[in-house]
Each structure stands twice: as structure tokens, then as C-alpha cells.
Amino acid sequence: MKLLVVGFGQCGGRIVDEFTKLNKKARSQRGIEIITGVFAVNTDAADLSGLSEIPKSYQNRILIGSRKTGGHGVGKINELGAEIAKEDADKIVDAIRTTKRFFESDAFLFIAGGAGGTGSGSIAVIAQSIKERYVDKPVYAMVVLPFEHEESTEDRTIYNTATCLKSTYSVADAVFLVDNQRYVRKDASISGNLAKINSMIVEPFYDLLCAGEEKKQKYIGAKLLDAGDIIQTLVGWTVLGHGRSEIPIFRLPKGKGQDFRKKGDETMKGIRAMDEAISELSLKCNPVDSKRALYLLSAPAKEMNMDLAKALGDYMRDIAPESIIRNGDYPRERGVIDVTVVLSEMSDVEKVRNYYIKSTSLIPEFKRRADETETKLKAVEDAAKDIPSLL
Ligand SMILES: Nc1nc2c(ncn2[C@@H]2O[C@H](COP(=O)(O)OP(=O)(O)OP(=O)(O)O)[C@@H](O)[C@H]2O)c(=O)[nH]1
Ligand SMILES: [Mg+2]
């Protein structure tokens, strides 16, 4: 499957940088292309210059709203981000539309941090413009949810995330939810390491996108997972994960009973990889709530067997009993068993629900603060009424 990826705001741009790297890796390791175009959209010129992989041209690094912000961002006001995106929508759509390999794209993937101003405000606006123009191509969004410490220090964090999620969900075909906090859970040392987190965020996309693009017979699985399967799976709230088990590259010569033991071993390792994929999902959620799911097993051809395929299928069925489950195998890896999991059409996502509830209670508080500021300003103005003006 080939994606055209667009990042909005700093977070979005950096993750697209990571997707650009992923495409380079697919090209050099596997000789295939999985990305048709990379774009970063921002109100902040410095953030655009800070990117490293996206081509430096103004068609790929798109500065919007420079008349309003002077190229310095919108300072967390996502309403302003949305307004600027509406004004400059044509500029963005034209850049996307005229990219060389536009028509090879199976879908769009738009990415933004929910808590900021530019990305949070603009992602849904541009998703809507693209959706109206290209009715047949799915538009997927990835919204990155803030770290816990950001939520506790600034109310805008929650409010921006809630408004971004609501608007994006209403226009995109599916929304990948990615919770920043999940990536520091296991290893606190990476808490400040956004680059590391970004590479973990894009990791599950590697095999998922590559599997259907293989042209060589020996890398095509018994059950090929292609763009059609992925598009059929992606609807509404979506999470994804990736897990891996190491397996020895060289084996001792076959002894009596070893074949049987080996098969059992592989099945265990496959299950362990799937376990990891599920426990490392991009957002904590209950798999029972998913209505569509997908898993991809990637391992050396000789390690894939019916027992392993059945064990993984049973595992998925157990955790997501109401889901339509699609699957595929990808005989590519050496020395590892990789499992990629996507859970989609989630009927309930606690974290999203909480953002909505908390923001609703914040609205009167924001109004009260705005009124208070106005009253104070008025008082200052009143006090100045007898002072002569120099203008
Ligand atoms: N995973 C990840 N999250 C990031 C990254 N950069 C920022 N974020 C998160 O994204 C949110 C802030 O969004 P930004 O993208 O910085 O904001 P923006 O869209 O540029 O908006 P303004 O700067 O307010 O105009 C916060 O929750 C950050 O933790 C990144 O590179 N990776
Ligand atoms: Mg910014």
C-alpha cells in the first residue's frame, strides 16, 4: 500500500520526516516504494527548517498564514490554526495534487499533535478539502495525544485535543490514535526523546505497507495482505501495534522429535510477538470494542506453518470476538518473527471520551476567564479616560 503523507504543525512534520526515512529503508532493504509524497505544513518557518528528511522545496515544506503570524506559529490557539488553514487551503491542496506520483497513492495519511495550535487546528480543515475533491481515496488521520505532564499544566492541551479529535473524526475515514505517554511507560529515559518516540510510532507501518507492494514471488505470502484488505479494515477510531520475537538464524541438524519441538517453539514465539503487539498498542484500549481487526505475520518462509497461523488467528478471535478479522503472512524476515496488529472501528475509547467530558466542563471556565479579562481591561480603560492621548 502506498501512502501520501502530510504533517501539520511541528509534531506532524517530524513524524512525516520519520515516514520519509521509512520509505528510504523500504527502497534500500526491499527495493519497493511505500510513500508517494511527503509534505509538512506549518505556520512556523523555523519548525519547517528544522526538519531533516522532507525535501526542502516550498511545495514540500508549506508555510501558511505568514501574513497573520509573521512565520512564528499560532501559540496553541487552534481556532487560529483552523482559520489560517481555511484561508490557505488551496495552496496546500495544489502542492499535494501536483506532486509527481500523486496518482499512485492508495490513500492519504494526515498527521498532527492534538494539543498544539497549528496541527490541531488545521488537520481536519485540510482533510475536509481533500475529501471533497477526491471522494474515492481514503483520508486517514493520525492524532498524537499529549503527555500526561502537558495535560496537568495547561488546560488548552485538553481542549485543543478534544476539538481536534471531534473535527478530525467527523471528516476522516479512520483516525489512528497515538498516545505519547504510552511510549515512555516502559522506558522513562526516552521521555524527552521525541525522535525515538517518532520512530516507534511509524514502526508498525513498515511491514503493513510493504507486504502488498512486493513484486518478487518468494516474498509474496500464501495470504497476501494488500491495500484492499487494509482499506477494508480502517474505519473510525483505530489503534496499532507491533511485536517481535527473535529466532535463531542457524539451526543444528535435525534430530529425532526436533521438528515437532521446533514447530511448538515457533508457535510460542509467534504468540509472544502478538502479545507484545497487543500490549504495546498505540493507545490503551479494550480490544473487545473493535469491530474490525487485522494482523500481519512476518517471518522467514520456513518458519511459517499452519499451527502458527492458527494459533495467531485463535488469539485474535479470543480478544476481539466481535471483530471482522483480516490477516496476511509476509515471508520476508530473517531471524525474527514480527507481528503487526491493527484494531479498528472501536466503539468505545475511554481516553477520547474523557477528553470530551473534561473539555465540556472547561468551556464555562474559559468563558469566565475571557469575561474576567474583559472586565479588567475595561477597568483600566475607564481609569485612563481623563488622561490626554498622544494620537
Ligand atoms: N510524538 C511526538 N509528539 C510531539 C512532537 N512534537 C510535539 N509533539 C506533541 O505535540 C503537541 C504539541 O503540538 P505541536 O505540533 O508542537 O504544535 P503545533 O501544531 O506546531 O502548534 P503551535 O506551535 O501551537 O502553532 C504536544 O502534545 C507535544 O508533546 C514529536 O516530534 N513527536
Ligand atoms: Mg509549532
CSV table of C-alpha atoms and ligand atoms in Angstrom, one decimal:
chain,number,residue,atom,x,y,z
A,1,MET,CA,0.0,0.0,0.0
A,2,LYS,CA,1.3,3.4,-0.9
A,3,LEU,CA,0.5,6.5,1.2
A,4,LEU,CA,0.8,10.2,0.6
A,5,VAL,CA,1.6,11.7,4.0
A,6,VAL,CA,1.1,15.2,5.2
A,7,GLY,CA,2.2,16.5,8.6
A,8,PHE,CA,0.6,19.5,10.2
A,9,GLY,CA,2.4,21.6,12.9
A,10,GLN,CA,5.7,20.5,14.4
A,11,CYS,CA,4.7,17.1,15.6
A,12,GLY,CA,3.1,16.2,12.3
A,13,GLY,CA,6.1,17.4,10.3
A,14,ARG,CA,8.5,15.4,12.4
A,15,ILE,CA,6.6,12.2,12.1
A,16,VAL,CA,6.4,12.7,8.3
A,17,ASP,CA,10.2,13.1,8.4
A,18,GLU,CA,10.2,9.6,10.0
A,19,PHE,CA,7.9,8.2,7.3
A,20,THR,CA,10.3,9.6,4.7
A,21,LYS,CA,13.1,7.6,6.4
A,22,LEU,CA,10.8,4.5,6.4
A,23,ASN,CA,10.4,4.8,2.6
A,24,LYS,CA,14.2,5.1,2.2
A,25,LYS,CA,14.5,1.9,4.2
A,26,ALA,CA,11.9,0.1,2.1
A,27,ARG,CA,13.7,1.2,-1.0
A,28,SER,CA,17.2,0.2,0.1
A,29,GLN,CA,16.3,-3.0,2.0
A,30,ARG,CA,13.5,-4.3,-0.1
A,31,GLY,CA,13.6,-2.4,-3.4
A,32,ILE,CA,10.0,-1.1,-3.0
A,33,GLU,CA,8.2,2.2,-2.5
A,34,ILE,CA,5.6,2.7,0.1
A,35,ILE,CA,5.2,6.5,0.2
A,36,THR,CA,4.2,8.7,-2.8
A,37,GLY,CA,4.7,12.1,-1.4
A,38,VAL,CA,5.8,13.8,1.8
A,39,PHE,CA,4.7,17.2,3.0
A,40,ALA,CA,4.9,19.4,6.1
A,41,VAL,CA,2.5,22.3,6.7
A,42,ASN,CA,3.2,24.9,9.4
A,43,THR,CA,2.7,28.5,10.4
A,44,ASP,CA,6.2,28.4,11.9
A,45,ALA,CA,9.0,28.9,9.5
A,46,ALA,CA,11.7,27.8,12.0
A,47,ASP,CA,9.9,24.5,12.6
A,48,LEU,CA,9.9,23.8,8.9
A,49,SER,CA,13.6,24.5,8.6
A,50,GLY,CA,14.2,22.1,11.5
A,51,LEU,CA,13.0,19.1,9.5
A,52,SER,CA,15.7,16.9,8.0
A,53,GLU,CA,14.2,14.3,5.6
A,54,ILE,CA,11.4,16.1,3.8
A,55,PRO,CA,12.6,17.8,0.6
A,56,LYS,CA,13.4,21.5,1.2
A,57,SER,CA,11.3,22.9,-1.6
A,58,TYR,CA,8.4,25.2,-0.7
A,59,GLN,CA,6.0,22.7,-2.3
A,60,ASN,CA,7.0,20.1,0.3
A,61,ARG,CA,7.5,22.4,3.3
A,62,ILE,CA,4.5,24.6,3.1
A,63,LEU,CA,4.4,27.8,5.2
A,64,ILE,CA,0.8,29.0,5.8
A,65,GLY,CA,-0.6,32.2,7.4
A,66,SER,CA,2.6,34.1,7.3
A,67,ARG,CA,0.7,37.4,6.9
A,68,LYS,CA,-1.1,36.7,10.2
A,69,THR,CA,1.6,35.2,12.3
A,70,GLY,CA,4.8,36.5,10.6
A,71,GLY,CA,6.0,32.9,10.4
A,72,HIS,CA,6.0,32.5,14.2
A,73,GLY,CA,3.2,30.0,14.8
A,74,VAL,CA,-0.2,30.4,16.4
A,75,GLY,CA,0.9,29.8,20.1
A,76,LYS,CA,-1.5,27.0,20.9
A,77,ILE,CA,-4.7,28.7,19.7
A,78,ASN,CA,-6.1,26.0,17.4
A,79,GLU,CA,-9.0,28.1,16.3
A,80,LEU,CA,-6.4,30.4,14.7
A,81,GLY,CA,-4.7,27.3,13.2
A,82,ALA,CA,-8.1,26.3,11.6
A,83,GLU,CA,-8.8,29.8,10.3
A,84,ILE,CA,-5.4,30.0,8.6
A,85,ALA,CA,-5.8,26.6,7.1
A,86,LYS,CA,-9.1,27.6,5.6
A,87,GLU,CA,-7.6,30.7,4.0
A,88,ASP,CA,-4.5,28.8,2.7
A,89,ALA,CA,-6.3,25.5,1.8
A,90,ASP,CA,-5.8,26.0,-1.9
A,91,LYS,CA,-2.0,26.4,-1.5
A,92,ILE,CA,-1.8,23.1,0.3
A,93,VAL,CA,-4.2,21.1,-1.9
A,94,ASP,CA,-2.3,22.4,-5.0
A,95,ALA,CA,1.0,21.3,-3.7
A,96,ILE,CA,-0.4,17.8,-2.9
A,97,ARG,CA,-2.3,17.4,-6.1
A,98,THR,CA,0.7,18.3,-8.4
A,99,THR,CA,3.2,16.0,-6.8
A,100,LYS,CA,4.7,13.7,-9.3
A,101,ARG,CA,3.4,10.4,-8.1
A,102,PHE,CA,0.1,11.6,-6.7
A,103,PHE,CA,-2.0,9.1,-8.7
A,104,GLU,CA,-0.1,6.1,-7.4
A,105,SER,CA,-1.3,6.8,-3.8
A,106,ASP,CA,-3.8,4.4,-2.4
A,107,ALA,CA,-4.7,6.8,0.5
A,108,PHE,CA,-3.8,9.9,2.3
A,109,LEU,CA,-2.4,10.0,5.8
A,110,PHE,CA,-2.6,13.3,7.7
A,111,ILE,CA,-0.7,13.7,10.9
A,112,ALA,CA,-0.8,16.2,13.8
A,113,GLY,CA,-0.4,16.6,17.5
A,114,GLY,CA,-3.8,17.2,19.1
A,115,ALA,CA,-2.6,19.6,21.8
A,116,GLY,CA,-0.8,22.3,19.8
A,117,GLY,CA,-2.3,25.1,17.7
A,118,THR,CA,-1.3,24.8,14.1
A,119,GLY,CA,-1.5,21.0,13.6
A,120,SER,CA,-4.5,20.5,15.9
A,121,GLY,CA,-6.5,23.3,14.1
A,122,SER,CA,-5.6,22.6,10.5
A,123,ILE,CA,-5.6,18.8,10.1
A,124,ALA,CA,-9.4,18.5,9.9
A,125,VAL,CA,-9.8,21.5,7.7
A,126,ILE,CA,-7.5,20.2,5.1
A,127,ALA,CA,-8.8,16.6,5.4
A,128,GLN,CA,-12.2,18.0,4.5
A,129,SER,CA,-10.9,19.9,1.5
A,130,ILE,CA,-9.1,16.8,0.2
A,131,LYS,CA,-12.1,14.6,0.9
A,132,GLU,CA,-14.4,16.8,-1.1
A,133,ARG,CA,-12.0,16.7,-4.0
A,134,TYR,CA,-11.0,13.1,-4.0
A,135,VAL,CA,-14.1,11.2,-2.9
A,136,ASP,CA,-12.7,7.8,-3.8
A,137,LYS,CA,-9.4,8.0,-2.0
A,138,PRO,CA,-9.5,7.3,1.7
A,139,VAL,CA,-8.2,10.1,4.0
A,140,TYR,CA,-6.7,8.7,7.2
A,141,ALA,CA,-5.6,10.8,10.1
A,142,MET,CA,-3.1,10.2,12.9
A,143,VAL,CA,-3.7,12.3,16.0
A,144,VAL,CA,-0.9,12.3,18.6
A,145,LEU,CA,-2.2,12.6,22.2
A,146,PRO,CA,-0.3,14.7,24.7
A,147,PHE,CA,2.0,13.5,27.5
A,148,GLU,CA,0.4,13.5,31.0
A,149,HIS,CA,2.5,16.3,32.3
A,150,GLU,CA,1.2,18.6,29.4
A,151,GLU,CA,-2.4,17.9,30.4
A,152,SER,CA,-1.8,18.8,34.1
A,153,THR,CA,0.0,22.1,33.3
A,154,GLU,CA,-2.2,23.6,30.7
A,155,ASP,CA,-6.0,23.4,30.2
A,156,ARG,CA,-5.7,24.3,26.5
A,157,THR,CA,-3.9,20.9,26.0
A,158,ILE,CA,-7.1,19.0,26.7
A,159,TYR,CA,-9.4,21.4,25.0
A,160,ASN,CA,-7.3,21.5,21.8
A,161,THR,CA,-7.1,17.7,21.8
A,162,ALA,CA,-10.8,17.3,22.2
A,163,THR,CA,-11.8,19.8,19.4
A,164,CYS,CA,-9.2,18.3,17.1
A,165,LEU,CA,-10.4,14.7,17.7
A,166,LYS,CA,-14.0,15.6,17.2
A,167,SER,CA,-13.4,17.5,14.0
A,168,THR,CA,-11.0,15.0,12.5
A,169,TYR,CA,-13.2,12.0,13.3
A,170,SER,CA,-16.1,13.7,11.5
A,171,VAL,CA,-14.2,14.0,8.2
A,172,ALA,CA,-11.5,11.3,8.1
A,173,ASP,CA,-12.2,7.7,7.1
A,174,ALA,CA,-10.2,6.5,10.1
A,175,VAL,CA,-8.3,8.1,12.9
A,176,PHE,CA,-5.1,6.4,14.3
A,177,LEU,CA,-4.8,7.3,17.9
A,178,VAL,CA,-1.3,7.5,19.2
A,179,ASP,CA,-0.7,8.3,22.9
A,180,ASN,CA,2.7,9.9,23.6
A,181,GLN,CA,2.5,8.8,27.2
A,182,ARG,CA,2.4,5.1,26.1
A,183,TYR,CA,5.9,5.3,24.7
A,184,VAL,CA,7.6,6.4,28.0
A,185,ARG,CA,5.8,3.9,30.1
A,186,LYS,CA,8.4,1.1,29.6
A,187,ASP,CA,11.5,3.2,29.4
A,188,ALA,CA,11.4,6.6,31.1
A,189,SER,CA,14.8,7.5,29.7
A,190,ILE,CA,13.1,8.3,26.3
A,191,SER,CA,10.7,10.7,27.8
A,192,GLY,CA,12.5,13.7,26.3
A,193,ASN,CA,13.5,11.8,23.2
A,194,LEU,CA,10.8,12.6,20.7
A,195,ALA,CA,12.9,11.3,17.8
A,196,LYS,CA,12.9,7.8,19.4
A,197,ILE,CA,9.2,8.0,20.1
A,198,ASN,CA,8.5,9.0,16.5
A,199,SER,CA,10.5,6.1,15.1
A,200,MET,CA,8.4,3.8,17.4
A,201,ILE,CA,5.2,5.4,16.1
A,202,VAL,CA,5.9,4.6,12.5
A,203,GLU,CA,7.4,1.2,13.1
A,204,PRO,CA,4.2,-0.8,12.7
A,205,PHE,CA,3.6,0.7,9.3
A,206,TYR,CA,6.7,-0.9,7.8
A,207,ASP,CA,5.6,-4.4,7.1
A,208,LEU,CA,2.0,-3.3,6.8
A,209,LEU,CA,2.7,-1.1,3.8
A,210,CYS,CA,5.5,-3.3,2.3
A,211,ALA,CA,3.6,-6.6,2.2
A,212,GLY,CA,1.3,-5.6,-0.6
A,213,GLU,CA,4.0,-3.9,-2.7
A,214,GLU,CA,6.3,-6.9,-3.1
A,215,LYS,CA,6.8,-7.9,-6.7
A,216,LYS,CA,9.2,-11.0,-6.2
A,217,GLN,CA,7.3,-14.3,-5.9
A,218,LYS,CA,9.4,-15.5,-3.0
A,219,TYR,CA,8.4,-12.6,-0.8
A,220,ILE,CA,4.7,-12.9,-1.5
A,221,GLY,CA,2.8,-14.7,1.2
A,222,ALA,CA,0.4,-17.6,1.0
A,223,LYS,CA,-2.1,-15.0,2.1
A,224,LEU,CA,-1.1,-11.6,0.7
A,225,LEU,CA,-2.2,-8.6,2.7
A,226,ASP,CA,-2.8,-5.8,0.2
A,227,ALA,CA,-4.1,-2.2,0.1
A,228,GLY,CA,-7.7,-3.5,-0.3
A,229,ASP,CA,-7.5,-5.5,3.0
A,230,ILE,CA,-6.1,-2.5,4.8
A,231,ILE,CA,-8.7,-0.1,3.4
A,232,GLN,CA,-11.5,-2.5,4.3
A,233,THR,CA,-10.2,-2.7,7.9
A,234,LEU,CA,-9.7,1.0,8.6
A,235,VAL,CA,-12.8,2.7,9.9
A,236,GLY,CA,-13.2,5.3,12.7
A,237,TRP,CA,-11.1,5.1,15.8
A,238,THR,CA,-8.1,2.9,15.2
A,239,VAL,CA,-5.0,1.7,17.2
A,240,LEU,CA,-2.0,-0.2,16.0
A,241,GLY,CA,0.9,-2.1,17.5
A,242,HIS,CA,4.0,-4.2,16.6
A,243,GLY,CA,5.8,-7.0,18.4
A,244,ARG,CA,8.8,-9.1,17.7
A,245,SER,CA,10.4,-12.4,18.8
A,246,GLU,CA,14.0,-13.4,17.9
A,247,ILE,CA,14.6,-16.8,16.4
A,248,PRO,CA,18.0,-18.4,15.7
A,249,ILE,CA,19.2,-17.9,12.2
A,250,PHE,CA,21.2,-21.1,12.1
A,251,ARG,CA,19.9,-24.4,13.5
A,252,LEU,CA,21.6,-27.7,14.4
A,253,PRO,CA,20.9,-30.6,12.1
A,254,LYS,CA,17.5,-32.2,12.5
A,255,GLY,CA,17.3,-34.9,15.3
A,256,LYS,CA,14.5,-37.1,16.3
A,257,GLY,CA,11.5,-35.2,17.5
A,258,GLN,CA,13.1,-31.9,16.8
A,259,ASP,CA,10.7,-31.0,14.1
A,260,PHE,CA,7.8,-31.2,16.4
A,261,ARG,CA,9.5,-29.3,19.1
A,262,LYS,CA,10.6,-26.6,16.7
A,263,LYS,CA,7.0,-26.1,15.5
A,264,GLY,CA,5.9,-25.7,19.1
A,265,ASP,CA,8.7,-23.2,19.6
A,266,GLU,CA,7.8,-21.1,16.6
A,267,THR,CA,4.1,-21.0,17.7
A,268,MET,CA,5.2,-19.8,21.2
A,269,LYS,CA,7.4,-17.2,19.7
A,270,GLY,CA,4.7,-16.0,17.3
A,271,ILE,CA,2.2,-15.7,20.2
A,272,ARG,CA,4.8,-13.8,22.2
A,273,ALA,CA,5.2,-11.3,19.4
A,274,MET,CA,1.5,-10.9,19.1
A,275,ASP,CA,1.2,-10.5,22.9
A,276,GLU,CA,3.8,-7.7,22.7
A,277,ALA,CA,1.9,-6.0,19.7
A,278,ILE,CA,-1.3,-6.0,21.8
A,279,SER,CA,0.3,-4.8,25.0
A,280,GLU,CA,2.2,-2.1,23.1
A,281,LEU,CA,-0.8,-0.7,21.2
A,282,SER,CA,-0.5,3.0,20.3
A,283,LEU,CA,-3.3,3.7,22.8
A,284,LYS,CA,-4.6,1.8,25.8
A,285,CYS,CA,-8.0,0.4,24.8
A,286,ASN,CA,-10.1,-2.7,25.1
A,287,PRO,CA,-9.8,-4.9,22.0
A,288,VAL,CA,-13.3,-6.3,22.7
A,289,ASP,CA,-14.6,-2.9,21.4
A,290,SER,CA,-13.1,-3.3,18.0
A,291,LYS,CA,-15.3,-4.2,15.1
A,292,ARG,CA,-12.6,-4.7,12.5
A,293,ALA,CA,-9.1,-6.0,13.0
A,294,LEU,CA,-6.1,-7.1,11.1
A,295,TYR,CA,-2.8,-8.9,11.8
A,296,LEU,CA,0.2,-9.5,9.7
A,297,LEU,CA,2.7,-12.2,10.4
A,298,SER,CA,6.2,-11.6,9.0
A,299,ALA,CA,8.8,-14.3,9.4
A,300,PRO,CA,11.2,-16.3,7.3
A,301,ALA,CA,9.2,-18.5,4.9
A,302,LYS,CA,10.5,-21.7,6.5
A,303,GLU,CA,9.2,-20.7,10.0
A,304,MET,CA,5.6,-20.1,8.9
A,305,ASN,CA,3.4,-23.1,9.4
A,306,MET,CA,-0.3,-23.9,9.8
A,307,ASP,CA,0.0,-24.3,13.6
A,308,LEU,CA,1.4,-20.8,14.0
A,309,ALA,CA,-1.2,-19.3,11.6
A,310,LYS,CA,-4.0,-21.0,13.5
A,311,ALA,CA,-2.6,-20.0,17.0
A,312,LEU,CA,-2.5,-16.3,16.0
A,313,GLY,CA,-6.0,-16.5,14.5
A,314,ASP,CA,-7.4,-18.0,17.6
A,315,TYR,CA,-5.6,-15.5,19.8
A,316,MET,CA,-7.2,-12.6,17.8
A,317,ARG,CA,-10.6,-14.2,17.8
A,318,ASP,CA,-10.4,-14.5,21.6
A,319,ILE,CA,-9.5,-10.9,22.3
A,320,ALA,CA,-11.7,-9.4,19.6
A,321,PRO,CA,-14.7,-11.7,19.4
A,322,GLU,CA,-17.0,-9.2,17.6
A,323,SER,CA,-14.4,-8.2,15.0
A,324,ILE,CA,-14.2,-9.0,11.3
A,325,ILE,CA,-10.6,-10.2,11.3
A,326,ARG,CA,-8.3,-10.0,8.2
A,327,ASN,CA,-4.8,-11.4,8.1
A,328,GLY,CA,-1.8,-12.0,6.0
A,329,ASP,CA,1.7,-13.5,6.0
A,330,TYR,CA,4.8,-12.0,4.7
A,331,PRO,CA,7.8,-14.2,4.2
A,332,ARG,CA,10.5,-11.6,4.4
A,333,GLU,CA,12.3,-11.5,7.7
A,334,ARG,CA,15.5,-13.2,8.8
A,335,GLY,CA,16.0,-14.3,12.4
A,336,VAL,CA,12.8,-12.7,13.7
A,337,ILE,CA,9.0,-13.2,13.9
A,338,ASP,CA,7.2,-9.9,13.6
A,339,VAL,CA,3.5,-9.4,14.2
A,340,THR,CA,1.7,-6.2,13.3
A,341,VAL,CA,-1.8,-5.6,14.7
A,342,VAL,CA,-4.5,-3.1,13.8
A,343,LEU,CA,-7.7,-2.7,15.8
A,344,SER,CA,-10.3,-0.5,14.1
A,345,GLU,CA,-13.8,0.7,14.3
A,346,MET,CA,-13.5,0.9,18.1
A,347,SER,CA,-17.0,1.5,19.6
A,348,ASP,CA,-15.5,3.0,22.7
A,349,VAL,CA,-12.2,4.7,23.5
A,350,GLU,CA,-12.1,5.7,27.2
A,351,LYS,CA,-9.3,8.3,26.7
A,352,VAL,CA,-11.2,10.1,23.9
A,353,ARG,CA,-14.4,10.0,25.9
A,354,ASN,CA,-12.5,11.6,28.8
A,355,TYR,CA,-11.1,14.4,26.7
A,356,TYR,CA,-14.7,15.2,25.6
A,357,ILE,CA,-16.0,15.2,29.1
A,358,LYS,CA,-13.2,17.3,30.6
A,359,SER,CA,-13.3,19.8,27.8
A,360,THR,CA,-17.1,20.3,28.1
A,361,SER,CA,-16.6,21.3,31.7
A,362,LEU,CA,-13.7,23.6,30.7
A,363,ILE,CA,-15.9,25.6,28.3
A,364,PRO,CA,-17.7,27.7,31.0
A,365,GLU,CA,-14.3,28.1,32.8
A,366,PHE,CA,-12.7,29.5,29.6
A,367,LYS,CA,-15.7,31.8,29.1
A,368,ARG,CA,-15.4,33.0,32.7
A,369,ARG,CA,-11.7,33.8,32.2
A,370,ALA,CA,-12.4,35.7,29.0
A,371,ASP,CA,-15.2,37.7,30.7
A,372,GLU,CA,-12.9,38.4,33.7
A,373,THR,CA,-10.1,39.6,31.3
A,374,GLU,CA,-12.5,41.9,29.5
A,375,THR,CA,-13.8,43.3,32.8
A,376,LYS,CA,-10.3,44.1,34.0
A,377,LEU,CA,-9.3,45.6,30.7
A,378,LYS,CA,-12.4,47.8,30.8
A,379,ALA,CA,-11.5,48.9,34.3
A,380,VAL,CA,-8.0,50.0,33.1
A,381,GLU,CA,-9.6,51.8,30.2
A,382,ASP,CA,-12.0,53.6,32.5
A,383,ALA,CA,-9.2,54.7,34.8
A,384,ALA,CA,-7.5,56.2,31.8
A,385,LYS,CA,-10.5,58.1,30.5
A,386,ASP,CA,-9.3,61.6,31.7
A,387,ILE,CA,-5.7,61.1,30.5
A,388,PRO,CA,-4.9,63.0,27.3
A,389,SER,CA,-3.9,60.8,24.3
A,390,LEU,CA,-0.8,61.5,22.1
A,391,LEU,CA,-2.5,60.3,18.9
B,1,LIG,N1,5.3,12.1,19.3
B,1,LIG,C1,5.6,13.4,19.2
B,1,LIG,N2,4.9,14.4,19.8
B,1,LIG,C2,5.2,15.6,19.6
B,1,LIG,C3,6.3,16.0,18.7
B,1,LIG,N3,6.4,17.4,18.7
B,1,LIG,C4,5.4,17.8,19.5
B,1,LIG,N4,4.7,16.8,20.0
B,1,LIG,C5,3.5,16.8,20.8
B,1,LIG,O1,2.5,17.6,20.1
B,1,LIG,C6,1.8,18.5,20.9
B,1,LIG,C7,2.1,19.9,20.5
B,1,LIG,O2,2.0,20.1,19.1
B,1,LIG,P1,3.0,20.8,18.2
B,1,LIG,O3,3.0,20.0,16.9
B,1,LIG,O4,4.2,21.1,18.8
B,1,LIG,O5,2.2,22.2,17.9
B,1,LIG,P2,1.9,22.9,16.5
B,1,LIG,O6,0.9,22.2,15.8
B,1,LIG,O7,3.2,23.2,15.9
B,1,LIG,O8,1.2,24.2,17.0
B,1,LIG,P3,1.7,25.7,17.5
B,1,LIG,O9,3.2,25.5,17.8
B,1,LIG,O10,0.9,26.0,18.8
B,1,LIG,O11,1.5,26.6,16.4
B,1,LIG,C8,2.3,18.2,22.3
B,1,LIG,O12,1.4,17.3,22.9
B,1,LIG,C9,3.7,17.6,22.1
B,1,LIG,O13,4.0,16.7,23.1
B,1,LIG,C10,7.1,15.0,18.1
B,1,LIG,O14,8.1,15.2,17.4
B,1,LIG,N5,6.7,13.7,18.4
B,2,MG,MG,4.6,24.8,16.4
